XYZ file of C-alpha atoms in Angstrom:
478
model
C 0.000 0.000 0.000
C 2.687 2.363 0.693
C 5.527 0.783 -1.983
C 5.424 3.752 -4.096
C 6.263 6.804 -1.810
C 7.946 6.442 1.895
C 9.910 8.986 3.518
C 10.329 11.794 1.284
C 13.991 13.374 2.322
C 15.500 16.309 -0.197
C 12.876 15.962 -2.249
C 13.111 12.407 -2.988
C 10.892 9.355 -2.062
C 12.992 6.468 0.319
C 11.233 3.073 0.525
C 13.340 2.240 3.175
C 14.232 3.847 6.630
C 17.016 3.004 8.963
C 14.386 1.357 12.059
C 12.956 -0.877 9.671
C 9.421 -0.752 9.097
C 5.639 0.274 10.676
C 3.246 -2.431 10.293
C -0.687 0.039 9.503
C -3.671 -1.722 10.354
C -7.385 -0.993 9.778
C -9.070 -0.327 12.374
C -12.370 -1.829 11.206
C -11.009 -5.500 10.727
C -7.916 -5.484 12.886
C -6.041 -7.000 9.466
C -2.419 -5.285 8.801
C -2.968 -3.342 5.611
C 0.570 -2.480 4.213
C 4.375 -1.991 5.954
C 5.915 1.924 5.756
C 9.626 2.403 6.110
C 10.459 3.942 9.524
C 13.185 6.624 9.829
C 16.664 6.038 11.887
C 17.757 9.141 13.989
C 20.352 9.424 11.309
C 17.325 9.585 8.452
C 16.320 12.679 10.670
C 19.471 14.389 10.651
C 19.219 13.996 7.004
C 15.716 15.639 6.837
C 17.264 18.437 8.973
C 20.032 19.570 6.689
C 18.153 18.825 3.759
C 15.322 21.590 4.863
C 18.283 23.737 6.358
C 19.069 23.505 2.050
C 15.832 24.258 1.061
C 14.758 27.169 3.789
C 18.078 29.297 1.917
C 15.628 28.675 -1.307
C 12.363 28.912 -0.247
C 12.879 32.230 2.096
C 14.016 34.004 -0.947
C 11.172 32.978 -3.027
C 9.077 36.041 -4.226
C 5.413 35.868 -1.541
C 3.140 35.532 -5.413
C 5.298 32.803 -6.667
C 4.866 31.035 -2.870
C 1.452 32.076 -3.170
C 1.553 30.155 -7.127
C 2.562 27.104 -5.534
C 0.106 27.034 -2.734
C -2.407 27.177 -5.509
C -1.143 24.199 -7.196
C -1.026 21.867 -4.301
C -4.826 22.675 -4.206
C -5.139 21.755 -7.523
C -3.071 18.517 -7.895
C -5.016 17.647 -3.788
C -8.089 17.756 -5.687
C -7.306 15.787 -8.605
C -6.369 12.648 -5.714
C -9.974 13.639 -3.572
C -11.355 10.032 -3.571
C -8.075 7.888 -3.847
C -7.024 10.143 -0.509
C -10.282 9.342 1.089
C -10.127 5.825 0.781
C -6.974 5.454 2.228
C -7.980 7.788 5.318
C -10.774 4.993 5.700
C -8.227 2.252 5.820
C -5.912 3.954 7.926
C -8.571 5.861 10.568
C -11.698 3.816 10.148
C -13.468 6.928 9.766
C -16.747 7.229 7.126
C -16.148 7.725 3.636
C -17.950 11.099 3.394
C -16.124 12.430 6.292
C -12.915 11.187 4.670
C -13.708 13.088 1.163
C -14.576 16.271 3.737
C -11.547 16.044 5.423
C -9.486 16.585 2.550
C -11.792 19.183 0.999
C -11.292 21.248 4.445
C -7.453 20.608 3.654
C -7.451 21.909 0.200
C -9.077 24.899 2.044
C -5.847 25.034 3.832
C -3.897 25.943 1.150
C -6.307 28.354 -0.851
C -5.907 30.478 2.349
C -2.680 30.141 2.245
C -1.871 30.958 -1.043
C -3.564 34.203 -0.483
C -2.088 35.005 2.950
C 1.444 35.021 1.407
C 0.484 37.494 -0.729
C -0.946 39.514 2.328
C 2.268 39.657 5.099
C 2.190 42.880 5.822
C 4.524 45.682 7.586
C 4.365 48.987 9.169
C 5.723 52.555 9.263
C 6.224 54.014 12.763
C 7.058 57.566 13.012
C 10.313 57.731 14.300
C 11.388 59.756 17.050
C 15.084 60.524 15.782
C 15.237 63.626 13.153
C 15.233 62.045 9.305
C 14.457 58.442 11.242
C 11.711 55.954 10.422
C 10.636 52.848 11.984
C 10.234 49.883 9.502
C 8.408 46.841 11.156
C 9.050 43.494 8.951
C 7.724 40.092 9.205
C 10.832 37.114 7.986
C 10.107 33.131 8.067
C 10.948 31.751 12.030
C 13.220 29.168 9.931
C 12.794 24.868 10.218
C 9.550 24.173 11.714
C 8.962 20.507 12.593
C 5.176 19.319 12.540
C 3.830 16.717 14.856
C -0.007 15.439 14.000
C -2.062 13.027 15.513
C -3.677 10.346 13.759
C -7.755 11.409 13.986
C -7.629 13.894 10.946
C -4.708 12.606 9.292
C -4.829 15.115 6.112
C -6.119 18.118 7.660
C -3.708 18.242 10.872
C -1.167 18.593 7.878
C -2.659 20.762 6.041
C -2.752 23.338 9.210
C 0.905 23.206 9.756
C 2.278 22.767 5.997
C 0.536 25.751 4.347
C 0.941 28.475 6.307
C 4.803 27.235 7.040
C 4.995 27.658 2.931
C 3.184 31.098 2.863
C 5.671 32.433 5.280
C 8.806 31.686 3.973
C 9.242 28.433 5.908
C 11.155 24.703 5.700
C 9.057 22.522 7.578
C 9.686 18.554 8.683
C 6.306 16.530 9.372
C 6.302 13.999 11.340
C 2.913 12.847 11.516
C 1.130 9.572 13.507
C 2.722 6.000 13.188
C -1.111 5.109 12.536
C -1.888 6.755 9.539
C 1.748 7.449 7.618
C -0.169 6.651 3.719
C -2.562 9.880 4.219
C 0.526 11.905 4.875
C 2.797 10.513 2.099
C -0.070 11.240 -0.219
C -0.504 15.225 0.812
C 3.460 15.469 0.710
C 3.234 14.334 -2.524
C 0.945 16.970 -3.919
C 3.188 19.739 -2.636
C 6.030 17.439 -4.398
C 4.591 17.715 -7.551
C 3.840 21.513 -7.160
C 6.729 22.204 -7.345
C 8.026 23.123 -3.862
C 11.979 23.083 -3.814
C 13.719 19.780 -2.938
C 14.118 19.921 1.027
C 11.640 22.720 2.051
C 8.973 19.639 2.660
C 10.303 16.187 4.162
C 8.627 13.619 6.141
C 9.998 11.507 8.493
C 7.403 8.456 10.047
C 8.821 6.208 12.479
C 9.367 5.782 16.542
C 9.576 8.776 18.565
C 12.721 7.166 20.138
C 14.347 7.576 16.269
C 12.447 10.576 15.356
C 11.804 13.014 18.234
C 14.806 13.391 19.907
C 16.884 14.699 16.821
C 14.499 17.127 15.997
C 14.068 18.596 19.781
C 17.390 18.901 19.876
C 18.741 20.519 16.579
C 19.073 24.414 16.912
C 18.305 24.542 13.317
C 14.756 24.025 13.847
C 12.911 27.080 15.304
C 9.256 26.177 15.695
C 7.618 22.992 17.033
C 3.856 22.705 16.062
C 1.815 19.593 18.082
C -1.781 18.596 17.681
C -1.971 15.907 20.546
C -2.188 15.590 23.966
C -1.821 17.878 26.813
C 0.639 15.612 28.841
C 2.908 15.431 25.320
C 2.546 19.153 24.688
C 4.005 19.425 28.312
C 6.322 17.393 27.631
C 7.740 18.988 24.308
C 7.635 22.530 25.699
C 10.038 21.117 28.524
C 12.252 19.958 25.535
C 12.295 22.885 23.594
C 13.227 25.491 26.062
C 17.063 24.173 25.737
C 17.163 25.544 22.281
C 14.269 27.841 22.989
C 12.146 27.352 20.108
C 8.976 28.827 19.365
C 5.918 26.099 20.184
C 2.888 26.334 19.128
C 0.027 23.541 20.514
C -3.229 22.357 20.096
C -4.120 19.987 22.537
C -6.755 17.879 24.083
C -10.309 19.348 24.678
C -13.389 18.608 26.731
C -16.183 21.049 24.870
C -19.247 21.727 27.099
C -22.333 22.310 25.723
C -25.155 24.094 27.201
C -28.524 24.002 25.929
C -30.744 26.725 27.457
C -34.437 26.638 27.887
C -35.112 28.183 25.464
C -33.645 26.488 22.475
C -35.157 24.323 19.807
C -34.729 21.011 21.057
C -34.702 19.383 18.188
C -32.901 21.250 16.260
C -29.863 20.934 18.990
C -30.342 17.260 18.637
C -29.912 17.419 14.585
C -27.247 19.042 14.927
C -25.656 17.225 18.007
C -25.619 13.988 17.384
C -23.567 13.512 14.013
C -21.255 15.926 15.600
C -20.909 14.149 18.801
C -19.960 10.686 16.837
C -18.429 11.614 13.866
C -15.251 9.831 13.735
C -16.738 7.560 16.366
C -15.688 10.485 18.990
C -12.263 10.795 18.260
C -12.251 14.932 17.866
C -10.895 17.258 20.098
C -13.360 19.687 19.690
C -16.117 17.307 20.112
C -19.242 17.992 22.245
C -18.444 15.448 25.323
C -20.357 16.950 28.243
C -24.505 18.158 27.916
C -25.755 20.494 30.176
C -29.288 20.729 29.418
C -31.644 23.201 31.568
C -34.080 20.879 33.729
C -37.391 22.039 31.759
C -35.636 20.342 28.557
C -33.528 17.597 29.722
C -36.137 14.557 29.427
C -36.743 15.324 25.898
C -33.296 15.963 25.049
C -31.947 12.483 26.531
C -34.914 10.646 24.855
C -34.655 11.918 21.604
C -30.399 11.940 21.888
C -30.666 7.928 22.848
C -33.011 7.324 19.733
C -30.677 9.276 17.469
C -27.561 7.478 19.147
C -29.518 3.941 19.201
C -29.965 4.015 15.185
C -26.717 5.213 14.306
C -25.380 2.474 11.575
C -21.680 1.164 12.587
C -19.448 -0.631 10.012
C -16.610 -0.575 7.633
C -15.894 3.287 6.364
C -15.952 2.428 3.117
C -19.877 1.273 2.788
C -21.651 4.550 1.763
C -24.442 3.419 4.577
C -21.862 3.751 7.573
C -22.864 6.743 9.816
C -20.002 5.416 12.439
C -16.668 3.943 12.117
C -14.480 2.088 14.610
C -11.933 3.630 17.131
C -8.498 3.662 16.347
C -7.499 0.541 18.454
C -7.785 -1.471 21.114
C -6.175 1.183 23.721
C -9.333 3.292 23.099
C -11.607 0.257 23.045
C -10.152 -0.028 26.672
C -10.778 3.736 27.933
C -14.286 3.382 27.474
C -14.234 0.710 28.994
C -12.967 2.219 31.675
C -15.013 4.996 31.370
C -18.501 3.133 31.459
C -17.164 1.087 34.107
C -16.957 4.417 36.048
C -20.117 5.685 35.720
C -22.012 2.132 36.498
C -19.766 2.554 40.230
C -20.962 6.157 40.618
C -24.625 5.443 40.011
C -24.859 6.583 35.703
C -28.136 4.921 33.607
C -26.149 4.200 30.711
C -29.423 4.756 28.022
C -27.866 3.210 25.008
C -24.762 1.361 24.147
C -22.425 0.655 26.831
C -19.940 -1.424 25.094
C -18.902 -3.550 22.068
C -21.247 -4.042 19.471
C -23.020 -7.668 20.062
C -21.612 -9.916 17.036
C -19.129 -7.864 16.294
C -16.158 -10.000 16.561
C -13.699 -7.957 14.152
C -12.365 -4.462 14.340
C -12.056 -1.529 17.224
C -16.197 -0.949 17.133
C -18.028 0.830 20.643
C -21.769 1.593 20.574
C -22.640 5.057 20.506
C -23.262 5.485 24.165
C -25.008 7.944 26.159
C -24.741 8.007 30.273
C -27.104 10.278 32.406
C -26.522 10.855 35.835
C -23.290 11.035 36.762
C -21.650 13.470 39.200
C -19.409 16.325 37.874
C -16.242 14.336 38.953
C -17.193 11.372 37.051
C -14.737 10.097 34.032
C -17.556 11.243 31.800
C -17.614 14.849 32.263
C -14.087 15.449 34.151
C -12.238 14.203 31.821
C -11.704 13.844 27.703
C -13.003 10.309 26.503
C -12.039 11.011 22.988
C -14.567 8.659 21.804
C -18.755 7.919 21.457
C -19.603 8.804 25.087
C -21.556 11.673 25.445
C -22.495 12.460 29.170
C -25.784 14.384 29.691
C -27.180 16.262 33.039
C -29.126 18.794 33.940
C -28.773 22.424 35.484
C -31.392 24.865 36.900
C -29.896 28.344 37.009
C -27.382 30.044 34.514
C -24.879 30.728 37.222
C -25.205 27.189 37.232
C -24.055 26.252 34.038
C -21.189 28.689 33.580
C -19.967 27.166 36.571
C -19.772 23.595 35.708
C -18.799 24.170 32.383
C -15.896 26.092 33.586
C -15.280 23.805 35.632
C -12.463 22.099 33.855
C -8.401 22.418 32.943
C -9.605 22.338 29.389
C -10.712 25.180 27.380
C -10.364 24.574 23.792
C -13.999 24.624 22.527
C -17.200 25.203 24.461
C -20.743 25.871 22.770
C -23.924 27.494 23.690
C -27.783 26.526 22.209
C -30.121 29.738 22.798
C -32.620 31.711 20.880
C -32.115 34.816 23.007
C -29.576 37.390 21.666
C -28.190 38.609 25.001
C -27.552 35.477 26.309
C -25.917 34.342 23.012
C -23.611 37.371 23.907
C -23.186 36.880 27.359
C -22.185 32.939 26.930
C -19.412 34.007 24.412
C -17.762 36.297 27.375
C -18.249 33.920 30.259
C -17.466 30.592 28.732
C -13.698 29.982 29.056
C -12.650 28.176 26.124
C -10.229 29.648 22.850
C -13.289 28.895 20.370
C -17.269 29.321 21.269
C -19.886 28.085 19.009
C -23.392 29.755 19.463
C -26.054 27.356 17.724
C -23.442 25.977 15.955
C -20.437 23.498 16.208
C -18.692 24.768 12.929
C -15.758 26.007 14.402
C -12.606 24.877 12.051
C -12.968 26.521 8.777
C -9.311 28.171 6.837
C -10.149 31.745 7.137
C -10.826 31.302 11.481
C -8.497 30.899 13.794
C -8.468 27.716 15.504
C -7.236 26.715 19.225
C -7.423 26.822 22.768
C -6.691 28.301 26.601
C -5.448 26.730 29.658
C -4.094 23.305 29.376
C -5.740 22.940 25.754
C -2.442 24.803 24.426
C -1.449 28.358 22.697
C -0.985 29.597 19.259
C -3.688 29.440 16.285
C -3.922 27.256 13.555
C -6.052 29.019 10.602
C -7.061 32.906 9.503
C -4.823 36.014 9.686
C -3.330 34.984 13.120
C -1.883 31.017 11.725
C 0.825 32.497 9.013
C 1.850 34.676 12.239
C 3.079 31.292 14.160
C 5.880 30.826 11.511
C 7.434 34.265 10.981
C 9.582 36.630 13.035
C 8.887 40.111 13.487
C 11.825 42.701 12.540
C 12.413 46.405 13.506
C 14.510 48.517 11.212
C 15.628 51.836 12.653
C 16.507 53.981 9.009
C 18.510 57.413 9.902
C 18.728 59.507 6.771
């Protein structure tokens, strides 16, 4: 499956790495799909000086003729829509139509893009020396190094490599041992665009062979992470000895509170495909309901139907609504999680566990719990997968309070018909991103992260090119 790319190093393909090869299953039958090469520590220093080559190139590049480029990868990303989608089924076991909207939302990516590079803009500040002027420049940070989990395999890319491109950058990606074919195939596109040899490599392999070299080099500048908070931690520890610029997006744990007011169903068409789309596994994902007590019977009943009828199977039958989880580690924390919320007293209203008779794959049940206290698994922490915990609340002092209530504050959203309160949720929820009636939240032209321990930095809009450029003052004396 993955015999005609591999590790692309100095603009060249490698079907073989120094730490021998990653075996990629899918998730849906547990079979082994296809073997990628896996990169030695000394295939990394390789990828280092080869985008130390092609940053001298690239930097120097007129901003239209970067912006050219950007253009084309949309173009040639296009022209590979449906054989990219399938292969995100194999590799994430995620629905075909949310596969094909993936890398739509990733072409999106570099449109922006293109157009942003054309758009890096200075400033004149009066001076306060006689004859003086103030010139304030943006330049490219340098190597970035991109680090993507495996849940939206294209579009995690996509975020990091375009705006790297638009500003000036070299950029490494290292993305998820799960889901290295996706990856190979959008490095490819900007291949054939016509991006220098060395500004784009990828390296897939062990972090043992593949981290390390990278944290360490001073010739990278910028680390960007989608992943989890206790790795984001871990890399901003790392970086400080060569004190490079981090950027992270990292895990989530999106309250949602539906007022008594709103339409109930209208919040439950809209909830529930956005609760289990890729069975879960989103970190913006609505995991905790707090549903004003006039509304809350209604809203469980009709949110267990929805979740009850929900058709699970292979990604790649047009019919599947819901995919399997990524593997049998997240099989096992919801386990744990439903396990938790039986002890602490939960009504778990549908699913609950493995699909009866399904003896193949990483498949849960959409599952819904009521009743649990706020300290439960369910609600005080991320189950990145088809839980959703539902409870009640009385006042709107209430609600702010429990939704706050958490280390997390990447995305939070708000169902209401009433204008001021539609106002006032989007100053008193703490989160990076709010969505008011609406979960649509990662789109090219917005910017895209969180507060507290849910990271810094943007992804997306005006403010991502900003993550991978340096900001120069020139003091001119005539």
């Amino acid at each position: 499956m993955y015999q005609d790319h591999g590790l692309l190093i100095g603009g060249e393909w490698r079907k073989t790495g120094g730490a021998g090869v990653i075996e990629v299953t899918d998730p849906a039958t547990g079979e082994v799909i296809g073997a990628a090469p896996a990169a030695s520590a000394a295939d990394v220093e390789e990828a280092i000086e080869s985008a130390a080559a092609g940053l001298r190139a690239w930097r120097s590049t007129p901003a239209w003729t970067r912006a050219d480029t950007l253009h084309a990868v949309a173009r040639i990303m296009a022209e590979r829509t449906e054989v990219a989608a399938r292969r995100m089924v194999l590799e994430t076991g995620k629905p075909l139509a949310q596969a094909r909207r993936e890398w739509g939302l990733s072409i999106d990516q570099f449109r922006w893009y293109a157009e942003e590079a054309r758009r890096i803009y200075g400033r004149i500040v009066e001076s306060r020396a006689p004859g003086g002027r103030i010139e304030v420049s943006h330049e490219p940070v340098g190597i970035a190094a991109a680090f993507t989990a495996w849940n939206f395999p294209a579009f995690l890319i996509a975020r990091k490599i375009a705006p790297a491109l638009a500003a000036g950058c070299a950029i490494i990606v290292r993305p998820s041992r799960e889901v290295p074919g996706t990856a190979m195939l959008l490095v490819d596109c900007v291949r054939e665009a016509g991006v220098p040899p060395g500004v784009v490599n990828l390296v897939i392999g062990p972090a043992e062979t593949t981290y390390a070299p990278i944290m360490a080099s001073p010739l990278v500048r910028k680390i960007s992470l989608t992943g989890s908070t206790a790795i984001g931690q871990q890399m901003i520890r790392d970086s400080a000895a060569t004190l490079k610029r981090v950027s992270m997006e990292l895990g989530g744990n999106a309250p949602v509170l539906v007022f008594e007011d709103a339409h109930v169903e209208h919040v439950l068409d809209l909830s529930v495909p956005v609760k289990f789309a890729n069975a879960g596994q989103v970190c913006v994902t609505a995991d905790r309901f707090y549903v004003h007590e006039r509304l809350v019977k209604p809203f469980v009943e009709g949110f267990t139907a929805r979740a009850a009828a929900l058709k699970l199977g292979h990604g790649l039958e047009e019919s599947t609504q819901m995919g399997p989880l990524i593997n049998q580690r997240r099989i096992d924390a919801m386990e744990r999680i439903v396990a938790d919320a039986k002890a602490r007293g939960g009504t778990i209203e549908a699913g609950g566990g493995r699909p009866k008779g399904q003896n193949k794959g990483f498949f849960f049940e959409p599952t819904v719990i009521t009743g649990l206290p706020d300290d439960a698994l369910a609600i005080a922490e991320e189950n990145f997968g088809p839980i959703a915990a539902i409870s009640s609340f009385a006042s709107t002092e209430e609600a702010y309070a429990r939704a706050n209530a958490s280390e997390h504050g990447l995305a939070a959203y708000v169902f209401t018909r009433d204008p001021s309160r539609m106002r006032e949720a989007a100053q008193r929820l703490e989160a990076g991103m709010v969505g008011v009636n609406s979960y649509a939240l990662a789109a090219a032209e917005a910017p895209f992260g969180g507060i507290k321990a849910s990271g810094m930095g943007r992804e997306g809009g005006a403010e991502g090119i900003h993550d991978y450029m340096n900001v120069k003052l020139t003091q001119v004396v005539v």
